[in-house]
Short mmCIF file of C-alpha atoms and ligand atoms in Angstrom, two decimals:
data_model
loop_
_atom_site.label_atom_id
_atom_site.label_comp_id
_atom_site.label_asym_id
_atom_site.label_seq_id
_atom_site.Cartn_x
_atom_site.Cartn_y
_atom_site.Cartn_z
CA MET A 771 112.78 14.80 31.11
CA ASP A 772 109.42 15.74 32.55
CA PHE A 773 106.38 13.73 31.45
CA ASP A 774 104.09 15.44 33.95
CA LEU A 775 101.18 17.58 32.79
CA THR A 776 100.51 21.00 34.30
CA ASP A 777 97.26 21.57 36.23
CA GLU A 778 95.93 23.56 33.27
CA GLN A 779 96.78 20.76 30.83
CA ARG A 780 95.04 18.22 33.04
CA ARG A 781 92.01 20.48 33.36
CA LEU A 782 91.66 20.87 29.59
CA GLN A 783 92.36 17.18 29.00
CA ASN A 784 89.57 16.24 31.42
CA LYS A 785 87.21 18.77 29.92
CA ALA A 786 87.83 17.40 26.42
CA ARG A 787 87.43 13.83 27.71
CA GLN A 788 84.07 14.63 29.36
CA PHE A 789 82.87 16.44 26.27
CA ALA A 790 83.90 13.55 24.02
CA GLN A 791 82.29 10.89 26.19
CA ASN A 792 79.03 12.77 26.82
CA GLU A 793 78.46 14.77 23.65
CA LEU A 794 80.34 13.05 20.81
CA LEU A 795 80.58 9.30 21.44
CA PRO A 796 76.82 8.65 21.72
CA HIS A 797 76.12 10.36 18.36
CA ALA A 798 79.20 9.73 16.16
CA THR A 799 77.64 6.71 14.43
CA ARG A 800 74.52 8.66 13.48
CA TRP A 801 76.57 11.55 12.04
CA ASP A 802 78.56 9.04 9.99
CA ARG A 803 75.45 7.24 8.76
CA ASN A 804 73.67 10.47 7.76
CA GLY A 805 76.71 12.45 6.64
CA GLU A 806 75.56 14.99 9.21
CA PHE A 807 77.66 17.86 10.53
CA PRO A 808 76.39 18.81 14.03
CA ARG A 809 76.81 22.58 13.73
CA ASP A 810 75.27 23.51 17.10
CA LEU A 811 77.36 21.01 18.97
CA VAL A 812 80.52 22.30 17.33
CA ARG A 813 79.60 25.78 18.54
CA LYS A 814 79.27 24.28 22.01
CA MET A 815 82.77 22.82 21.65
CA GLY A 816 83.97 26.33 20.86
CA GLU A 817 82.17 27.85 23.85
CA ALA A 818 83.85 25.22 26.05
CA GLY A 819 87.25 26.46 24.81
CA LEU A 820 88.03 23.20 23.02
CA LEU A 821 88.49 24.71 19.56
CA GLY A 822 91.36 26.97 18.63
CA SER A 823 93.02 26.51 22.03
CA THR A 824 96.29 27.89 20.65
CA VAL A 825 94.67 31.16 19.54
CA PRO A 826 96.39 33.81 21.68
CA ARG A 827 94.38 35.40 24.49
CA GLU A 828 94.50 38.81 22.79
CA TYR A 829 92.50 37.26 19.91
CA GLY A 830 89.99 35.53 22.17
CA GLY A 831 91.60 32.10 22.58
CA LEU A 832 93.27 30.31 25.48
CA GLY A 833 96.80 30.80 24.18
CA THR A 834 97.83 27.24 25.02
CA ASP A 835 100.97 25.55 23.75
CA ARG A 836 100.82 22.84 21.11
CA VAL A 837 101.24 19.97 23.54
CA THR A 838 97.99 21.07 25.21
CA ASN A 839 96.34 21.31 21.82
CA GLY A 840 97.44 17.72 21.15
CA LEU A 841 95.90 16.56 24.44
CA ILE A 842 92.58 18.12 23.43
CA VAL A 843 92.62 16.62 19.92
CA GLU A 844 93.44 13.16 21.28
CA GLU A 845 90.58 13.26 23.80
CA LEU A 846 88.00 14.63 21.37
CA ALA A 847 88.96 11.92 18.86
CA ARG A 848 87.92 9.30 21.39
CA GLY A 849 84.38 10.59 20.88
CA ASP A 850 84.59 11.31 17.16
CA SER A 851 87.85 11.66 15.24
CA ASN A 852 86.12 13.62 12.49
CA LEU A 853 85.09 16.48 14.72
CA SER A 854 88.46 16.57 16.48
CA LEU A 855 89.82 17.88 13.16
CA LEU A 856 88.20 21.21 13.96
CA ALA A 857 90.29 21.59 17.12
CA TYR A 858 93.63 21.49 15.27
CA GLY A 859 95.88 24.36 16.32
CA THR A 860 97.25 24.43 12.78
CA LEU A 861 94.15 26.33 11.71
CA TYR A 862 95.27 29.28 13.78
CA GLU A 863 98.94 28.75 12.95
CA MET A 864 98.14 29.45 9.29
CA LEU A 865 95.95 32.41 10.19
CA SER A 866 98.83 33.92 12.13
CA LEU A 867 100.43 34.68 8.75
CA ALA A 868 97.49 36.88 7.71
CA SER A 869 97.31 40.65 8.06
CA GLU A 870 96.46 42.08 11.49
CA GLU A 871 93.03 43.09 10.20
CA LEU A 872 92.21 39.57 9.02
CA LYS A 873 93.49 38.05 12.24
CA ARG A 874 91.32 40.41 14.31
CA GLU A 875 88.32 39.44 12.18
CA TRP A 876 88.89 35.66 12.04
CA ALA A 877 90.82 34.49 15.09
CA PRO A 878 88.15 35.18 17.79
CA LEU A 879 85.55 33.43 15.63
CA VAL A 880 87.87 30.47 14.96
CA ALA A 881 88.51 30.19 18.71
CA LYS A 882 84.75 30.07 19.42
CA GLY A 883 83.83 27.62 16.69
CA GLU A 884 81.87 30.30 14.86
CA ARG A 885 84.14 30.01 11.83
CA PHE A 886 86.31 27.19 10.47
CA LEU A 887 89.27 27.07 8.18
CA GLY A 888 90.45 24.25 5.95
CA ILE A 889 93.42 23.66 3.65
CA ALA A 890 93.12 23.68 -0.15
CA LEU A 891 96.37 22.38 -1.65
CA THR A 892 95.72 19.12 -3.54
CA GLU A 893 94.79 19.36 -7.23
CA PRO A 894 93.72 16.70 -9.74
CA GLN A 895 97.31 16.29 -11.05
CA SER A 896 99.18 16.98 -7.81
CA GLY A 897 98.69 15.14 -4.53
CA SER A 898 102.00 13.65 -3.42
CA ASP A 899 103.72 15.95 -5.90
CA ALA A 900 102.32 18.85 -3.90
CA ALA A 901 104.58 21.53 -5.38
CA ASN A 902 103.16 20.92 -8.86
CA VAL A 903 100.46 23.53 -8.21
CA GLN A 904 98.67 24.54 -11.44
CA THR A 905 96.10 26.90 -9.94
CA ARG A 906 97.17 30.42 -10.92
CA ALA A 907 96.49 33.74 -9.23
CA GLU A 908 97.28 36.89 -11.21
CA ARG A 909 97.41 40.24 -9.47
CA ARG A 910 95.03 42.81 -10.97
CA GLY A 911 95.10 45.95 -8.84
CA ASP A 912 93.43 45.24 -5.50
CA VAL A 913 92.55 41.64 -6.30
CA TYR A 914 94.12 38.39 -7.49
CA LEU A 915 92.18 36.61 -10.25
CA ALA A 916 92.48 32.90 -9.49
CA ASN A 917 91.79 29.93 -11.78
CA GLY A 918 92.14 26.24 -11.04
CA VAL A 919 90.72 23.27 -9.14
CA LYS A 920 91.38 22.03 -5.61
CA ASN A 921 89.87 18.58 -5.57
CA CYS A 922 90.32 17.08 -2.12
CA VAL A 923 89.43 19.66 0.49
CA SER A 924 88.51 18.50 4.00
CA ILE A 925 86.08 20.75 5.91
CA LEU A 926 84.26 21.64 2.71
CA ASN A 927 81.69 23.43 4.87
CA ALA A 928 84.41 25.76 6.23
CA ASP A 929 84.07 29.53 6.06
CA GLY A 930 87.44 29.77 4.39
CA TRP A 931 90.53 27.84 3.35
CA THR A 932 94.20 28.52 3.10
CA MET A 933 94.54 28.07 -0.62
CA LEU A 934 97.80 27.68 -2.53
CA ALA A 935 98.14 29.17 -6.01
CA ARG A 936 101.01 29.93 -8.33
CA THR A 937 101.77 33.64 -8.52
CA GLY A 938 105.32 33.50 -9.84
CA THR A 939 106.83 32.25 -13.10
CA GLN A 940 108.99 29.53 -11.51
CA THR A 941 107.96 25.88 -11.39
CA GLY A 942 108.11 23.64 -8.29
CA PRO A 943 107.96 25.00 -4.75
CA ARG A 944 109.05 28.52 -5.67
CA GLY A 945 106.45 30.96 -6.94
CA ILE A 946 103.51 29.60 -4.92
CA SER A 947 101.54 31.91 -2.61
CA MET A 948 99.10 31.27 0.21
CA PHE A 949 95.73 33.03 0.35
CA LEU A 950 92.84 33.15 2.74
CA LEU A 951 90.05 32.12 0.39
CA HIS A 952 86.68 33.19 1.76
CA ARG A 953 83.71 30.91 1.08
CA GLU A 954 81.79 33.84 -0.42
CA THR A 955 84.52 34.74 -2.94
CA PRO A 956 82.94 35.64 -6.31
CA GLY A 957 83.98 33.03 -8.89
CA LEU A 958 84.39 30.23 -6.32
CA ILE A 959 82.30 27.11 -6.99
CA ILE A 960 81.98 24.62 -4.13
CA SER A 961 81.16 21.01 -5.11
CA SER A 962 78.79 18.73 -3.26
CA PRO A 963 80.57 16.43 -0.79
CA LYS A 964 82.38 13.34 -2.12
CA SER A 965 81.06 10.02 -0.86
CA ASP A 966 84.30 8.89 0.79
CA MET A 967 84.38 5.58 2.68
CA GLY A 968 85.03 7.40 5.97
CA GLY A 969 85.24 10.84 7.54
CA ARG A 970 81.65 11.43 6.59
CA ALA A 971 80.55 13.81 9.35
CA VAL A 972 82.88 16.53 8.05
CA PRO A 973 82.41 16.90 4.28
CA ARG A 974 85.26 16.72 1.77
CA GLY A 975 85.09 17.86 -1.86
CA SER A 976 86.32 20.26 -4.55
CA LEU A 977 86.73 23.97 -4.99
CA THR A 978 86.76 25.35 -8.53
CA LEU A 979 88.08 28.85 -9.10
CA GLU A 980 86.88 30.58 -12.25
CA ASP A 981 88.30 34.09 -12.31
CA ALA A 982 87.74 34.04 -8.56
CA ARG A 983 88.38 37.52 -7.16
CA ILE A 984 90.53 37.20 -4.04
CA PRO A 985 91.26 40.54 -2.32
CA ALA A 986 95.01 41.28 -2.42
CA ALA A 987 94.78 41.83 1.34
CA HIS A 988 94.01 38.10 1.68
CA LEU A 989 97.56 37.15 0.68
CA MET A 990 99.06 35.37 3.71
CA GLY A 991 102.69 36.07 4.44
CA GLN A 992 104.99 36.96 1.57
CA GLU A 993 104.09 36.43 -2.06
CA ASN A 994 105.76 33.30 -3.54
CA HIS A 995 106.58 31.82 -0.11
CA GLY A 996 103.32 29.90 0.36
CA PHE A 997 104.66 26.42 -0.27
CA TYR A 998 107.20 26.75 2.51
CA TYR A 999 104.49 27.99 4.89
CA ILE A 1000 102.22 25.04 4.16
CA MET A 1001 105.05 22.52 4.56
CA ASP A 1002 105.86 24.08 7.92
CA THR A 1003 102.18 23.81 8.90
CA PHE A 1004 102.21 20.12 7.95
CA ASP A 1005 105.09 19.58 10.37
CA TYR A 1006 102.63 20.43 13.17
CA ASN A 1007 99.55 18.92 11.54
CA ARG A 1008 101.13 15.48 11.15
CA ALA A 1009 101.60 15.02 14.89
CA LEU A 1010 97.96 16.06 15.44
CA ILE A 1011 96.80 13.55 12.83
CA GLY A 1012 98.72 10.92 14.81
CA LEU A 1013 97.00 11.91 18.06
CA MET A 1014 93.60 11.96 16.37
CA CYS A 1015 94.14 8.38 15.17
CA ILE A 1016 95.44 7.40 18.63
CA GLY A 1017 92.25 8.78 20.24
CA ALA A 1018 90.08 6.56 18.03
CA ALA A 1019 92.32 3.51 18.59
CA ARG A 1020 92.55 4.08 22.37
CA GLN A 1021 88.74 4.26 22.67
CA SER A 1022 88.45 1.06 20.64
CA LEU A 1023 91.01 -0.69 22.83
CA GLU A 1024 89.27 0.30 26.07
CA GLU A 1025 85.94 -0.96 24.73
CA THR A 1026 87.69 -4.19 23.74
CA ILE A 1027 89.24 -4.68 27.18
CA GLN A 1028 85.73 -4.49 28.69
CA TYR A 1029 84.34 -6.83 26.08
CA VAL A 1030 86.92 -9.60 26.49
CA GLN A 1031 86.25 -9.77 30.23
CA GLY A 1032 82.50 -10.26 29.71
CA ARG A 1033 82.29 -12.36 26.54
CA GLN A 1034 82.43 -16.11 27.20
CA SER A 1035 83.36 -18.95 24.92
CA PHE A 1036 83.97 -22.57 25.93
CA GLY A 1037 82.67 -21.64 29.38
CA ARG A 1038 85.23 -18.94 30.25
CA PRO A 1039 85.99 -15.30 29.36
CA ILE A 1040 87.66 -14.98 25.95
CA SER A 1041 90.43 -12.95 27.64
CA THR A 1042 91.77 -16.19 29.13
CA ASN A 1043 93.07 -17.06 25.63
CA GLN A 1044 96.45 -15.57 24.86
CA GLY A 1045 95.31 -15.23 21.24
CA VAL A 1046 92.94 -12.58 22.60
CA SER A 1047 94.93 -11.03 25.45
CA PHE A 1048 98.23 -10.67 23.55
CA PRO A 1049 96.83 -8.42 20.77
CA VAL A 1050 95.47 -6.25 23.59
CA ALA A 1051 98.92 -6.10 25.22
CA GLU A 1052 100.56 -5.35 21.86
CA ALA A 1053 98.06 -2.59 21.09
CA GLU A 1054 98.76 -0.92 24.42
CA THR A 1055 102.51 -1.04 23.70
CA TYR A 1056 102.09 0.50 20.25
CA LEU A 1057 99.79 3.22 21.54
CA GLU A 1058 102.26 4.18 24.23
CA LEU A 1059 105.08 4.43 21.68
CA ALA A 1060 102.95 6.31 19.17
CA ARG A 1061 101.74 8.77 21.79
CA ASN A 1062 105.25 9.50 23.01
CA LEU A 1063 106.39 10.18 19.46
CA CYS A 1064 103.52 12.57 18.69
CA PHE A 1065 103.88 14.52 21.93
CA LYS A 1066 107.63 14.71 21.45
CA VAL A 1067 107.03 16.41 18.10
CA LEU A 1068 104.68 18.93 19.70
CA TRP A 1069 107.20 19.58 22.46
CA LEU A 1070 109.98 20.05 19.89
CA ARG A 1071 107.81 22.56 18.03
CA ASP A 1072 106.81 24.38 21.21
CA ASN A 1073 110.51 24.72 21.99
CA ASP A 1074 111.58 25.76 18.47
CA HIS A 1075 113.62 22.63 17.80
CA PRO A 1076 113.71 20.95 14.36
CA HIS A 1077 111.08 18.21 14.00
CA ARG A 1078 110.48 17.53 10.29
CA LYS A 1079 111.90 14.00 10.43
CA GLU A 1080 110.04 13.09 13.64
CA THR A 1081 106.71 14.42 12.40
CA ALA A 1082 107.07 12.41 9.17
CA MET A 1083 107.59 9.35 11.41
CA CYS A 1084 104.29 10.16 13.16
CA LYS A 1085 102.51 10.51 9.86
CA TRP A 1086 103.64 7.27 8.22
CA TRP A 1087 103.56 4.99 11.22
CA VAL A 1088 100.86 6.15 13.62
CA PRO A 1089 97.74 6.03 11.36
CA GLN A 1090 98.95 2.66 10.05
CA ILE A 1091 99.38 1.15 13.52
CA CYS A 1092 96.05 2.65 14.67
CA VAL A 1093 94.26 1.07 11.70
CA GLU A 1094 95.83 -2.25 12.72
CA ILE A 1095 94.80 -1.81 16.38
CA ILE A 1096 91.20 -1.00 15.46
CA HIS A 1097 91.24 -3.94 13.04
CA GLN A 1098 92.33 -6.27 15.87
CA CYS A 1099 89.68 -4.79 18.21
CA LEU A 1100 87.04 -5.40 15.54
CA LEU A 1101 88.14 -9.03 15.09
CA ILE A 1102 88.07 -9.63 18.84
CA HIS A 1103 84.42 -8.50 18.83
CA GLY A 1104 83.60 -11.17 16.22
CA HIS A 1105 80.50 -10.48 14.15
CA TYR A 1106 79.39 -7.75 16.55
CA GLY A 1107 82.54 -5.82 15.61
CA TYR A 1108 81.91 -6.25 11.88
CA SER A 1109 78.33 -4.99 12.16
CA GLN A 1110 77.24 -1.37 12.18
CA ASP A 1111 75.80 -1.89 15.68
CA LEU A 1112 79.22 -1.03 17.09
CA PRO A 1113 81.41 1.97 16.13
CA LEU A 1114 84.51 -0.11 15.31
CA GLU A 1115 83.89 -0.45 11.58
CA GLN A 1116 83.34 3.31 11.34
CA ARG A 1117 86.56 4.08 13.20
CA LEU A 1118 88.43 1.73 10.87
CA ARG A 1119 87.08 3.61 7.84
CA ASP A 1120 87.72 7.03 9.39
CA VAL A 1121 91.29 6.36 10.48
CA LEU A 1122 92.26 4.58 7.23
CA GLY A 1123 91.79 7.86 5.33
CA TRP A 1124 94.61 9.40 7.35
CA GLU A 1125 97.08 6.93 5.93
CA ILE A 1126 96.61 9.09 2.80
CA GLY A 1127 95.49 12.58 3.93
CA ASP A 1128 98.36 15.04 4.48
CA GLY A 1129 100.81 12.74 2.64
CA THR A 1130 101.12 8.99 2.27
CA ALA A 1131 103.61 6.72 4.06
CA GLN A 1132 105.84 6.64 0.97
CA ILE A 1133 106.15 10.41 0.91
CA GLN A 1134 106.89 10.54 4.65
CA LYS A 1135 109.63 7.94 4.25
CA LEU A 1136 111.11 10.07 1.46
CA ILE A 1137 111.17 13.03 3.86
CA ILE A 1138 112.89 10.97 6.56
CA ALA A 1139 115.39 9.50 4.11
CA ARG A 1140 116.21 12.96 2.73
CA GLU A 1141 116.80 14.30 6.23
CA LEU A 1142 119.04 11.34 7.05
CA ILE A 1143 120.90 10.69 3.81
CA GLY A 1144 120.59 14.03 2.02
CA LYS A 1145 118.31 15.28 -0.74
CA ASP A 1146 120.84 14.61 -3.50
CA PHE A 1147 121.19 10.94 -2.56
CA VAL A 1148 117.45 10.14 -2.29
CA GLY A 1149 114.85 10.18 -5.10
C1 FAD B 370 91.18 11.75 4.51
C2 FAD B 370 91.83 12.71 3.56
C3 FAD B 370 91.86 14.06 3.86
C4 FAD B 370 92.46 14.96 2.99
N1 FAD B 370 92.39 16.29 3.25
C5 FAD B 370 92.94 17.19 2.39
C6 FAD B 370 92.79 18.60 2.62
O1 FAD B 370 92.15 19.05 3.58
N2 FAD B 370 93.36 19.45 1.74
C7 FAD B 370 94.07 19.02 0.66
O2 FAD B 370 94.58 19.86 -0.07
N3 FAD B 370 94.20 17.69 0.40
C8 FAD B 370 93.66 16.77 1.24
N4 FAD B 370 93.76 15.42 0.99
C9 FAD B 370 94.51 14.97 -0.18
C10 FAD B 370 95.78 14.24 0.18
O3 FAD B 370 96.74 15.10 0.75
C11 FAD B 370 96.30 13.49 -1.05
O4 FAD B 370 95.33 12.52 -1.39
C12 FAD B 370 97.63 12.80 -0.80
O5 FAD B 370 98.66 13.76 -0.67
C13 FAD B 370 97.98 11.81 -1.91
O6 FAD B 370 97.82 12.37 -3.16
P1 FAD B 370 96.97 11.62 -4.29
O7 FAD B 370 95.70 11.17 -3.70
O8 FAD B 370 96.91 12.51 -5.48
O9 FAD B 370 97.82 10.33 -4.64
P2 FAD B 370 99.08 10.26 -5.62
O10 FAD B 370 100.00 11.39 -5.38
O11 FAD B 370 98.59 10.08 -7.02
O12 FAD B 370 99.78 8.93 -5.15
C14 FAD B 370 99.24 7.65 -5.49
C15 FAD B 370 100.14 6.58 -4.87
O13 FAD B 370 101.48 6.68 -5.40
C16 FAD B 370 102.41 6.81 -4.34
N5 FAD B 370 103.48 7.73 -4.75
C17 FAD B 370 103.36 8.92 -5.39
N6 FAD B 370 104.56 9.49 -5.56
C18 FAD B 370 105.48 8.64 -5.02
C19 FAD B 370 106.90 8.64 -4.87
N7 FAD B 370 107.65 9.66 -5.32
N8 FAD B 370 107.49 7.60 -4.25
C20 FAD B 370 106.76 6.56 -3.77
N9 FAD B 370 105.41 6.49 -3.89
C21 FAD B 370 104.78 7.51 -4.49
C22 FAD B 370 101.62 7.41 -3.17
O14 FAD B 370 102.23 7.10 -1.92
C23 FAD B 370 100.26 6.73 -3.36
O15 FAD B 370 100.26 5.47 -2.75
C24 FAD B 370 93.12 14.50 1.82
C25 FAD B 370 93.09 13.13 1.52
C26 FAD B 370 92.44 12.24 2.36
C27 FAD B 370 92.38 10.78 2.00
#
């Protein structure tokens, strides 16, 4: 086993760390408070090569592996987990299924932060039951006419989304196709952002399709195979979600370590109490374990090994443990931690959302149980 990073990985990790500390951390609270998306700064992230790192060089990216992408996401999340979402390599991974023409048009812009992509899967009646897609897309010559509602779309300000719609007659996972849905599609209505408790710098909301005219050339991959593509994308995404949560928790822990050395009670630093120092030691242990699990998944994917079970472990356990770590950090800061003067309460709200987004803990445990025991023996 080799836990060493390459020089290139270290370079990008440091670059992302510097960017996060200098450009994101000082402003994250303001973006949260105002629900503000810092468009120019995101472009700067792109220019620095921190977005779309996995986009191949021939399409204008750095062509990194997924482990490197994970390092970047983790570091950016220390500054602001919300914006680190835009650096997910999964955005390109989905685009790689598109036609050569679409890839040539989109990939260089995705790599530079000039365009973003999101995922539009969830519908009012189908979240956990993700294959129960009711949005329909009917082929009419050169276009698909799409009708339905996607009601929980992160990156609502994206330029496009990979959108799942039923094209076949079957129910369940078969008969669902994946499309690149452009923001300017006629018949697409974009809602105003939802007022979620966290994740406020990057808007989330609904897309309504009313006879939306999607060019047939925007079909991604094969017709009726879309559900399998999106599930495969989630296998990568779930490890990145873990690393994003770890970034926020790691930053909180480092701030807490500083705080406990300086804050005095009963005439001595609060760190001299084991009730304070042990949660710090436990948090470090959990972060180390969580990090190893997430990077193992990325390594497995980079090396074409199966990783569905391991990535589901990342998704159910890592956000949960990161919420708990940030919670402990907040408590150790006393009232200062509970107030909006410090970023801890925001991080708690932001990370909590990822116990739900991309599949809840219950659904991940179902995936693990099915892999272990067999689909026919598990509900
Ligand atoms: C921060 C955030 C970001 C998101 N981003 C996106 C996005 O970009 N694109 C997108 O399409 N969607 C997105 N979502 C939606 C998300 O994927 C769904 O909310 C999630 O899959 C859960 O679906 P639901 O909310 O409909 O809950 P439900 O499916 O109604 O589940 C409600 C509860 O019942 C439990 N439950 C349901 N079925 C079972 C079962 N069989 N066994 C045990 N328990 C069960 C669930 O675990 C949950 O606790 C996001 C959500 C959040 C919070």
